[in-house]
C-alpha cells in the first residue's frame, strides 16, 4: 500500500501560520472545488478587478462618455507609476502600461538597436527564451540589418552569468532575457547579468512576465536599462489585459521607438504635420489606451500592494520548497524528475516536473479537479499563486498525481498534445 500524505500535517501548520491566507477570499470563488495551479499563465479574477471593470462599464463610460477621457488619458502613466512602486522597484515616470508584451518588446528592442553605434549590430538572447521574444528579436535583426546571437541554455537550469559574459562584446547592441524562465522557473541573476551587459557597452532588456507580482524586482537597484512584462499572470488583471514597459529615465531622451503613433506626439491634439516625440516615458506610447484593461490592472496591482510583494515572495518560496519536498518523496519514485533549479535562490514561483507521459497525466489531473499547465517537452508546471493558493492545495494536488500515476489512470488519455497548451 502506498504511503498517503494525509498523515503529513505540515500543510495544515503552514496554512495556519500563513499571513496571506485571508487574501483567497478576495478572489472570485472557484467552481466545484477545483484546485487551480496555473496562475503563472492566467491569474484568477480578484473581486476588486471585477468591481473596477463593472464600475467602468456601468457608471464611468455611460455617464461620462467622451468627457471621461480627461481622466482616462492619464491612466497609462499613473498605473505605470503604481506598478513601479508596488512591484518593480522603479521610480515615477519610468513605466507605462500599454499594448502587449510582444509589442512593447518590439518597440524597446528596435529603439535600442536604432540608438546603438554602427559597429554594434548584434542582439543577444538565449535559445530557451520565450518564443515571442526570440521571434521579435529575429524580425528586428532582419529588418534593421542586425544579427541575432543565441546563448545555449540548459532548459531546466536556466541562463548563467558566465554564458552571458561569453556572448557579449564590442559588437553587441542589446541583450534580452527572461528574468524567470517560463518553462523551468529558473530565476536569472538580474544584478550580475545587467552589470556584465553594461560593462560590454550594451543595453539590457529584461522580460518580467514570469516574475512580476511573485518575485521581488528591483529595477533601480540593479540599474536596469529596459524591461517589459504582462499583467495577466501573477498580477491577475485578466485575459489579454495590457502589458507594461519600463525605460530608465536617463535613457528616455536617447531612444526613439519605431511606431510613431499620435499618443507619443508632443502636444498630441495640435494635430501637427511633423512628428516630435514627447519627452519622458510618454514617447513610448502608440495609440488610444485600453481603458477597460487599465482599470483592471490598477485594481489588480493595488491588491498586490495590500499584501506586499515581500510577503508574497516569502510565501512563494515556501510553497515551491514544500512542493519540491513532496515531489521528491512521492513523485520521483513514480518516474517524475524535477525540472526546476534545486537552489531556492535561483527559483521563481512555479515548479516543473518532467515525466515521459506528462501530457496524459496533465489531462487526467484536470479530470481529477487539479488544473496544472503543460509545456513541451514532457513537462508539467505547477504554478503557485501566493494570494489564493494554500499549502493544502499543493498537498492535495500531489496526492491526486500519485493516485493517477500509481493506478495508471493517465493511460486512458490521448498521448498526443492538441489545442491550447
Ligand atoms: C507570457 C509571456 C509573454 C506573452 O507575451 P504576449 O505579448 O502577452 O503574448 C511574453 N514573454 C514571456 C517570457 C512570457 O512568459
Short mmCIF file of C-alpha atoms and ligand atoms in Angstrom, two decimals:
data_model
loop_
_atom_site.label_atom_id
_atom_site.label_comp_id
_atom_site.label_asym_id
_atom_site.label_seq_id
_atom_site.Cartn_x
_atom_site.Cartn_y
_atom_site.Cartn_z
CA UNK A 1 0.00 0.00 0.00
CA UNK A 2 1.20 3.45 -0.92
CA UNK A 3 2.22 5.90 1.78
CA UNK A 4 -0.54 8.54 1.97
CA UNK A 5 0.17 12.16 2.60
CA UNK A 6 -2.83 12.72 4.83
CA UNK A 7 -0.55 11.63 7.68
CA UNK A 8 1.66 14.66 6.97
CA UNK A 9 0.17 17.68 8.74
CA UNK A 10 2.88 20.08 7.54
CA UNK A 11 0.42 21.76 5.17
CA UNK A 12 -2.13 22.33 7.94
CA UNK A 13 0.51 24.01 10.08
CA UNK A 14 1.82 26.13 7.21
CA UNK A 15 -1.70 27.27 6.30
CA UNK A 16 -2.49 28.14 9.91
CA UNK A 17 0.63 30.33 10.08
CA UNK A 18 0.16 31.91 6.63
CA UNK A 19 -0.11 35.72 6.91
CA UNK A 20 -1.66 35.89 3.40
CA UNK A 21 -4.33 33.23 3.95
CA UNK A 22 -7.20 35.76 4.06
CA UNK A 23 -6.43 37.04 0.55
CA UNK A 24 -8.01 33.93 -1.02
CA UNK A 25 -11.40 35.45 -0.16
CA UNK A 26 -10.60 38.49 -2.28
CA UNK A 27 -10.93 36.34 -5.42
CA UNK A 28 -13.98 35.06 -7.29
CA UNK A 29 -14.70 31.66 -5.73
CA UNK A 30 -13.53 28.54 -7.58
CA UNK A 31 -16.29 26.42 -9.04
CA UNK A 32 -16.58 22.79 -7.89
CA UNK A 33 -13.56 22.96 -5.53
CA UNK A 34 -11.14 22.82 -8.42
CA UNK A 35 -7.50 23.39 -7.41
CA UNK A 36 -6.02 25.95 -9.77
CA UNK A 37 -2.26 25.71 -10.24
CA UNK A 38 -1.96 27.70 -13.45
CA UNK A 39 -1.84 31.27 -12.14
CA UNK A 40 1.54 31.56 -13.88
CA UNK A 41 -0.34 31.50 -17.22
CA UNK A 42 -3.58 33.28 -16.30
CA UNK A 43 -4.31 34.51 -12.79
CA UNK A 44 -7.75 34.11 -11.20
CA UNK A 45 -10.10 37.13 -11.05
CA UNK A 46 -9.84 39.33 -7.93
CA UNK A 47 -13.20 40.71 -6.79
CA UNK A 48 -11.71 44.22 -6.93
CA UNK A 49 -10.85 43.76 -10.61
CA UNK A 50 -14.40 42.64 -11.36
CA UNK A 51 -15.72 45.68 -9.49
CA UNK A 52 -13.40 48.06 -11.34
CA UNK A 53 -14.46 46.76 -14.77
CA UNK A 54 -18.09 46.85 -13.66
CA UNK A 55 -17.70 50.43 -12.47
CA UNK A 56 -16.24 51.47 -15.81
CA UNK A 57 -18.89 49.75 -17.91
CA UNK A 58 -21.90 50.64 -15.72
CA UNK A 59 -21.01 54.08 -14.41
CA UNK A 60 -17.98 55.92 -15.84
CA UNK A 61 -18.42 55.09 -19.52
CA UNK A 62 -22.24 55.52 -19.75
CA UNK A 63 -22.26 58.66 -17.60
CA UNK A 64 -19.08 60.45 -18.64
CA UNK A 65 -18.86 59.33 -22.27
CA UNK A 66 -16.24 61.42 -24.12
CA UNK A 67 -15.66 63.58 -21.03
CA UNK A 68 -14.14 60.51 -19.31
CA UNK A 69 -11.03 60.90 -21.43
CA UNK A 70 -9.92 63.86 -19.33
CA UNK A 71 -9.12 61.26 -16.64
CA UNK A 72 -8.61 58.08 -18.65
CA UNK A 73 -5.81 59.64 -20.69
CA UNK A 74 -3.58 59.70 -17.59
CA UNK A 75 -4.09 56.02 -16.73
CA UNK A 76 -1.14 54.53 -18.69
CA UNK A 77 1.38 56.66 -16.77
CA UNK A 78 -0.45 56.62 -13.44
CA UNK A 79 -0.95 52.85 -13.40
CA UNK A 80 2.65 52.52 -14.60
CA UNK A 81 3.83 54.50 -11.57
CA UNK A 82 1.67 52.36 -9.28
CA UNK A 83 3.23 49.22 -10.76
CA UNK A 84 6.69 50.78 -10.45
CA UNK A 85 6.41 51.46 -6.73
CA UNK A 86 4.41 48.33 -5.84
CA UNK A 87 6.35 45.58 -7.62
CA UNK A 88 9.12 46.87 -9.92
CA UNK A 89 11.33 48.95 -7.66
CA UNK A 90 11.34 51.70 -10.29
CA UNK A 91 10.98 55.50 -9.98
CA UNK A 92 7.96 57.53 -11.14
CA UNK A 93 7.97 58.44 -14.83
CA UNK A 94 9.74 55.28 -16.00
CA UNK A 95 6.85 52.85 -16.52
CA UNK A 96 3.93 52.90 -18.94
CA UNK A 97 1.03 50.42 -19.15
CA UNK A 98 0.31 49.88 -22.83
CA UNK A 99 -0.07 47.37 -25.65
CA UNK A 100 1.04 43.73 -25.24
CA UNK A 101 4.38 42.39 -24.05
CA UNK A 102 5.22 41.38 -27.62
CA UNK A 103 4.57 44.89 -28.97
CA UNK A 104 6.45 46.56 -26.11
CA UNK A 105 9.40 44.25 -26.63
CA UNK A 106 9.42 45.19 -30.29
CA UNK A 107 9.29 48.90 -29.50
CA UNK A 108 12.12 48.83 -26.95
CA UNK A 109 14.42 46.39 -28.76
CA UNK A 110 14.05 48.25 -32.06
CA UNK A 111 14.71 51.56 -30.28
CA UNK A 112 17.85 50.11 -28.64
CA UNK A 113 19.24 48.82 -31.93
CA UNK A 114 18.49 52.09 -33.72
CA UNK A 115 20.30 54.08 -30.98
CA UNK A 116 23.40 51.84 -30.97
CA UNK A 117 26.58 52.88 -32.82
CA UNK A 118 27.05 51.42 -36.32
CA UNK A 119 29.52 48.75 -35.13
CA UNK A 120 27.02 47.34 -32.62
CA UNK A 121 24.55 45.32 -34.70
CA UNK A 122 24.14 42.19 -32.57
CA UNK A 123 21.08 41.37 -30.46
CA UNK A 124 21.63 38.62 -27.89
CA UNK A 125 19.07 36.32 -26.29
CA UNK A 126 19.06 32.65 -25.27
CA UNK A 127 17.63 29.68 -27.14
CA UNK A 128 15.30 28.90 -24.23
CA UNK A 129 13.76 32.38 -24.11
CA UNK A 130 10.00 32.59 -24.62
CA UNK A 131 9.19 32.17 -28.33
CA UNK A 132 7.70 35.63 -28.88
CA UNK A 133 10.92 37.22 -27.58
CA UNK A 134 13.10 35.18 -29.94
CA UNK A 135 10.85 35.76 -32.96
CA UNK A 136 10.57 39.50 -32.39
CA UNK A 137 14.33 39.94 -31.97
CA UNK A 138 14.87 37.83 -35.10
CA UNK A 139 12.45 40.06 -37.02
CA UNK A 140 14.13 43.25 -35.81
CA UNK A 141 17.59 41.94 -36.69
CA UNK A 142 16.42 41.01 -40.17
CA UNK A 143 14.65 44.31 -40.83
CA UNK A 144 17.43 46.53 -39.47
CA UNK A 145 20.47 44.73 -40.84
CA UNK A 146 21.42 43.29 -37.46
CA UNK A 147 22.20 39.79 -36.24
CA UNK A 148 20.66 37.63 -33.53
CA UNK A 149 23.08 35.68 -31.33
CA UNK A 150 21.59 32.82 -29.29
CA UNK A 151 23.13 31.72 -25.99
CA UNK A 152 22.60 28.00 -25.46
CA UNK A 153 20.79 27.46 -22.15
CA UNK A 154 20.01 24.25 -20.28
CA UNK A 155 16.20 24.21 -20.23
CA UNK A 156 15.99 23.13 -16.58
CA UNK A 157 18.89 25.09 -15.06
CA UNK A 158 18.36 28.48 -16.74
CA UNK A 159 20.72 31.06 -18.21
CA UNK A 160 24.03 31.61 -16.38
CA UNK A 161 26.07 34.76 -15.79
CA UNK A 162 29.12 33.14 -17.45
CA UNK A 163 27.18 32.31 -20.59
CA UNK A 164 26.06 35.93 -20.90
CA UNK A 165 29.64 37.17 -20.33
CA UNK A 166 30.83 34.93 -23.19
CA UNK A 167 28.14 36.21 -25.56
CA UNK A 168 28.62 39.98 -25.28
CA UNK A 169 31.30 42.23 -26.75
CA UNK A 170 32.04 45.33 -28.83
CA UNK A 171 29.54 44.20 -31.49
CA UNK A 172 26.58 43.94 -29.07
CA UNK A 173 23.73 46.45 -29.02
CA UNK A 174 21.25 44.72 -26.72
CA UNK A 175 20.78 41.64 -24.55
CA UNK A 176 17.22 40.46 -23.88
CA UNK A 177 16.48 37.70 -21.38
CA UNK A 178 13.61 36.47 -19.23
CA UNK A 179 14.01 37.14 -15.53
CA UNK A 180 12.21 33.87 -14.71
CA UNK A 181 12.34 31.16 -17.38
CA UNK A 182 8.81 30.26 -18.45
CA UNK A 183 9.45 26.51 -18.58
CA UNK A 184 11.69 25.68 -15.60
CA UNK A 185 11.01 28.71 -13.40
CA UNK A 186 14.78 29.36 -13.22
CA UNK A 187 15.48 32.85 -11.84
CA UNK A 188 18.28 34.75 -13.56
CA UNK A 189 20.74 36.90 -11.59
CA UNK A 190 19.40 40.30 -12.63
CA UNK A 191 22.09 42.41 -10.93
CA UNK A 192 25.09 40.40 -12.18
CA UNK A 193 23.80 39.94 -15.74
CA UNK A 194 22.82 43.61 -16.11
CA UNK A 195 26.26 44.67 -14.89
CA UNK A 196 28.10 42.40 -17.36
CA UNK A 197 26.00 43.58 -20.28
CA UNK A 198 26.53 47.24 -19.42
CA UNK A 199 30.29 46.76 -18.98
CA UNK A 200 30.33 45.39 -22.52
CA UNK A 201 28.69 48.63 -23.67
CA UNK A 202 25.28 47.15 -24.48
CA UNK A 203 21.78 47.74 -23.11
CA UNK A 204 19.89 45.15 -21.04
CA UNK A 205 16.19 44.40 -21.60
CA UNK A 206 14.50 42.12 -19.07
CA UNK A 207 11.24 40.28 -19.78
CA UNK A 208 9.46 40.17 -16.41
CA UNK A 209 6.34 38.22 -17.46
CA UNK A 210 7.03 35.30 -15.13
CA UNK A 211 8.41 37.30 -12.22
CA UNK A 212 6.22 40.39 -11.89
CA UNK A 213 3.84 40.04 -8.95
CA UNK A 214 5.52 36.98 -7.46
CA UNK A 215 9.27 37.74 -7.32
CA UNK A 216 10.55 40.99 -5.79
CA UNK A 217 12.13 43.04 -8.58
CA UNK A 218 14.49 46.00 -8.04
CA UNK A 219 14.94 47.72 -11.39
CA UNK A 220 16.52 50.84 -9.89
CA UNK A 221 18.80 48.89 -7.54
CA UNK A 222 20.02 46.75 -10.47
CA UNK A 223 20.31 49.83 -12.72
CA UNK A 224 18.25 48.03 -15.38
CA UNK A 225 18.00 49.81 -18.74
CA UNK A 226 14.77 48.42 -20.18
CA UNK A 227 12.03 46.00 -19.16
CA UNK A 228 8.67 44.66 -20.32
CA UNK A 229 6.07 42.35 -18.79
CA UNK A 230 2.44 41.29 -18.80
CA UNK A 231 -0.33 41.82 -16.26
CA UNK A 232 -2.42 38.67 -16.69
CA UNK A 233 -0.18 36.09 -14.97
CA UNK A 234 0.71 36.67 -11.28
CA UNK A 235 -0.77 40.18 -11.41
CA UNK A 236 -4.28 38.78 -12.09
CA UNK A 237 -5.54 41.62 -14.31
CA UNK A 238 -7.42 39.30 -16.69
CA UNK A 239 -7.05 37.67 -20.11
CA UNK A 240 -5.32 40.00 -22.55
CA UNK A 241 -5.04 42.87 -20.04
CA UNK A 242 -2.44 45.43 -21.17
CA UNK A 243 1.28 44.96 -20.58
CA UNK A 244 3.90 47.41 -19.32
CA UNK A 245 7.21 48.79 -20.42
CA UNK A 246 9.99 50.41 -18.39
CA UNK A 247 12.74 52.73 -19.66
CA UNK A 248 15.26 54.14 -17.15
CA UNK A 249 14.80 57.91 -17.05
CA UNK A 250 18.28 58.91 -18.28
CA UNK A 251 17.84 56.72 -21.40
CA UNK A 252 14.46 58.05 -22.48
CA UNK A 253 15.76 61.03 -24.45
CA UNK A 254 18.20 58.83 -26.43
CA UNK A 255 15.65 56.27 -27.52
CA UNK A 256 13.02 56.58 -30.23
CA UNK A 257 10.57 53.79 -30.66
CA UNK A 258 9.61 52.69 -34.18
CA UNK A 259 5.80 53.09 -34.04
CA UNK A 260 5.19 56.81 -34.37
CA UNK A 261 1.63 56.85 -33.04
CA UNK A 262 -0.14 60.08 -32.12
CA UNK A 263 -0.19 59.27 -28.39
CA UNK A 264 3.60 59.67 -28.33
CA UNK A 265 3.49 63.09 -30.02
CA UNK A 266 4.30 66.37 -28.23
CA UNK A 267 1.07 68.36 -27.92
CA UNK A 268 -0.97 65.49 -29.33
CA UNK A 269 -4.16 67.44 -30.03
CA UNK A 270 -2.45 70.17 -32.05
CA UNK A 271 -2.59 67.60 -34.89
CA UNK A 272 0.74 68.91 -36.23
CA UNK A 273 2.24 67.88 -39.57
CA UNK A 274 5.63 66.91 -38.11
CA UNK A 275 6.26 64.05 -35.65
CA UNK A 276 8.02 65.27 -32.50
CA UNK A 277 8.05 62.61 -29.76
CA UNK A 278 7.26 63.76 -26.24
CA UNK A 279 9.96 63.99 -23.62
CA UNK A 280 9.59 61.31 -20.94
CA UNK A 281 8.01 57.87 -20.83
CA UNK A 282 5.02 59.09 -22.91
CA UNK A 283 7.16 58.83 -26.06
CA UNK A 284 6.82 55.03 -25.83
CA UNK A 285 3.02 55.14 -26.16
CA UNK A 286 1.37 54.41 -29.52
CA UNK A 287 -2.41 54.81 -29.73
CA UNK A 288 -5.60 55.04 -27.68
CA UNK A 289 -5.09 53.25 -24.35
CA UNK A 290 -7.27 50.22 -23.45
CA UNK A 291 -9.17 51.80 -20.55
CA UNK A 292 -11.10 48.67 -19.59
CA UNK A 293 -7.83 46.80 -19.21
CA UNK A 294 -6.12 49.69 -17.44
CA UNK A 295 -8.72 49.88 -14.65
CA UNK A 296 -8.31 46.12 -14.23
CA UNK A 297 -4.53 46.42 -13.94
CA UNK A 298 -4.91 49.27 -11.44
CA UNK A 299 -7.21 47.25 -9.15
CA UNK A 300 -5.07 44.12 -9.51
CA UNK A 301 -1.83 45.92 -8.60
CA UNK A 302 -3.50 47.62 -5.61
CA UNK A 303 -4.41 44.17 -4.26
CA UNK A 304 -0.80 43.00 -4.66
CA UNK A 305 0.28 46.17 -2.86
CA UNK A 306 -2.05 45.44 0.05
CA UNK A 307 -0.44 42.05 0.56
CA UNK A 308 3.06 43.40 -0.10
CA UNK A 309 5.48 41.89 -2.61
CA UNK A 310 7.93 40.79 0.11
CA UNK A 311 5.28 38.74 1.90
CA UNK A 312 4.20 37.31 -1.48
CA UNK A 313 7.78 36.32 -2.35
CA UNK A 314 8.28 34.73 1.08
CA UNK A 315 5.17 32.58 0.69
CA UNK A 316 6.05 31.74 -2.90
CA UNK A 317 9.49 30.44 -1.86
CA UNK A 318 7.95 28.33 0.88
CA UNK A 319 5.31 26.93 -1.47
CA UNK A 320 7.90 25.92 -4.09
CA UNK A 321 10.06 24.42 -1.33
CA UNK A 322 7.14 22.45 0.13
CA UNK A 323 6.09 21.20 -3.30
CA UNK A 324 9.67 20.19 -4.12
CA UNK A 325 9.92 18.12 -0.94
CA UNK A 326 6.60 16.39 -1.63
CA UNK A 327 7.62 15.72 -5.24
CA UNK A 328 10.96 14.23 -4.22
CA UNK A 329 9.25 11.94 -1.74
CA UNK A 330 6.16 10.87 -3.63
CA UNK A 331 6.51 11.63 -7.35
CA UNK A 332 10.14 10.84 -8.16
CA UNK A 333 9.56 7.16 -7.27
CA UNK A 334 6.77 7.17 -9.89
CA UNK A 335 9.01 8.30 -12.76
CA UNK A 336 8.89 12.10 -12.37
CA UNK A 337 12.08 14.18 -12.48
CA UNK A 338 12.48 17.67 -11.06
CA UNK A 339 12.96 20.08 -13.96
CA UNK A 340 13.49 23.30 -11.96
CA UNK A 341 16.68 24.55 -10.27
CA UNK A 342 17.31 22.99 -6.84
CA UNK A 343 18.82 26.19 -5.41
CA UNK A 344 15.95 28.17 -3.77
CA UNK A 345 17.74 31.44 -4.63
CA UNK A 346 17.50 30.59 -8.32
CA UNK A 347 13.79 29.73 -8.48
CA UNK A 348 10.70 31.74 -9.35
CA UNK A 349 7.10 30.90 -8.49
CA UNK A 350 6.49 27.54 -10.14
CA UNK A 351 7.81 24.00 -10.00
CA UNK A 352 8.33 21.98 -13.17
CA UNK A 353 8.25 18.20 -13.31
CA UNK A 354 9.28 16.04 -16.23
CA UNK A 355 7.57 12.73 -16.97
CA UNK A 356 7.51 10.86 -20.25
CA UNK A 357 3.70 10.78 -20.04
CA UNK A 358 3.33 14.36 -18.77
CA UNK A 359 0.66 15.29 -21.35
CA UNK A 360 -1.55 12.34 -20.42
CA UNK A 361 -1.02 12.99 -16.71
CA UNK A 362 -1.95 16.67 -17.08
CA UNK A 363 -5.22 15.69 -18.77
CA UNK A 364 -6.02 13.16 -16.03
CA UNK A 365 -5.26 15.86 -13.43
CA UNK A 366 -7.86 18.16 -14.96
CA UNK A 367 -10.44 15.42 -14.62
CA UNK A 368 -9.31 14.96 -11.01
CA UNK A 369 -10.09 18.67 -10.38
CA UNK A 370 -6.49 19.93 -10.43
CA UNK A 371 -5.57 22.36 -13.20
CA UNK A 372 -1.83 22.34 -13.94
CA UNK A 373 -0.07 23.58 -17.03
CA UNK A 374 1.67 21.53 -19.70
CA UNK A 375 4.78 22.60 -21.60
CA UNK A 376 6.79 20.76 -24.22
CA UNK A 377 8.88 18.68 -23.88
CA UNK A 378 7.15 16.37 -21.39
CA UNK A 379 6.80 18.91 -18.59
CA UNK A 380 4.05 19.76 -16.09
CA UNK A 381 4.26 23.17 -14.48
CA UNK A 382 2.71 23.62 -11.05
CA UNK A 383 2.21 27.36 -10.58
CA UNK A 384 1.60 28.57 -7.03
CA UNK A 385 -0.15 31.91 -6.59
CA UNK A 386 0.57 33.09 -3.04
CA UNK A 387 -2.60 35.21 -2.88
CA UNK A 388 -5.05 32.38 -3.47
CA UNK A 389 -3.31 29.01 -3.26
CA UNK A 390 -2.90 27.21 0.06
CA UNK A 391 -0.34 24.64 1.16
CA UNK A 392 -3.25 22.20 1.35
CA UNK A 393 -3.81 22.81 -2.39
CA UNK A 394 -0.25 21.64 -3.05
CA UNK A 395 -0.65 18.58 -0.87
CA UNK A 396 -3.95 17.59 -2.47
CA UNK A 397 -2.55 18.13 -5.97
CA UNK A 398 0.45 15.89 -5.30
CA UNK A 399 -1.82 13.32 -3.66
CA UNK A 400 -4.01 13.19 -6.78
CA UNK A 401 -0.98 12.98 -9.08
CA UNK A 402 0.26 9.99 -7.08
CA UNK A 403 -3.15 8.38 -7.34
CA UNK A 404 -3.34 8.94 -11.11
CA UNK A 405 0.11 7.59 -11.94
CA UNK A 406 0.13 4.72 -9.43
CA UNK A 407 -3.13 3.40 -10.87
CA UNK A 408 -2.21 4.15 -14.48
CA UNK A 409 -5.35 6.28 -14.93
CA UNK A 410 -3.47 8.66 -17.26
CA UNK A 411 -3.04 5.85 -19.79
CA UNK A 412 -6.71 6.27 -20.80
CA UNK A 413 -5.93 9.71 -22.30
CA UNK A 414 -4.62 10.54 -25.78
CA UNK A 415 -0.81 10.56 -25.96
CA UNK A 416 -0.58 13.44 -28.48
CA UNK A 417 -0.85 17.05 -27.23
CA UNK A 418 -3.53 19.12 -29.00
CA UNK A 419 -5.12 22.58 -28.80
CA UNK A 420 -4.01 25.33 -26.42
CA UNK A 421 -1.38 24.05 -24.02
C1 LIG B 1 3.53 35.14 -21.18
C2 LIG B 1 4.80 35.66 -21.78
C3 LIG B 1 4.78 36.53 -22.87
C4 LIG B 1 3.47 36.88 -23.53
O1 LIG B 1 3.54 37.89 -24.46
P1 LIG B 1 2.16 38.43 -25.09
O2 LIG B 1 2.55 39.52 -25.97
O3 LIG B 1 1.30 38.84 -23.92
O4 LIG B 1 1.52 37.28 -25.80
C5 LIG B 1 5.99 37.05 -23.33
N1 LIG B 1 7.16 36.70 -22.74
C6 LIG B 1 7.21 35.84 -21.69
C7 LIG B 1 8.51 35.49 -21.06
C8 LIG B 1 6.04 35.28 -21.19
O5 LIG B 1 6.08 34.42 -20.18
#
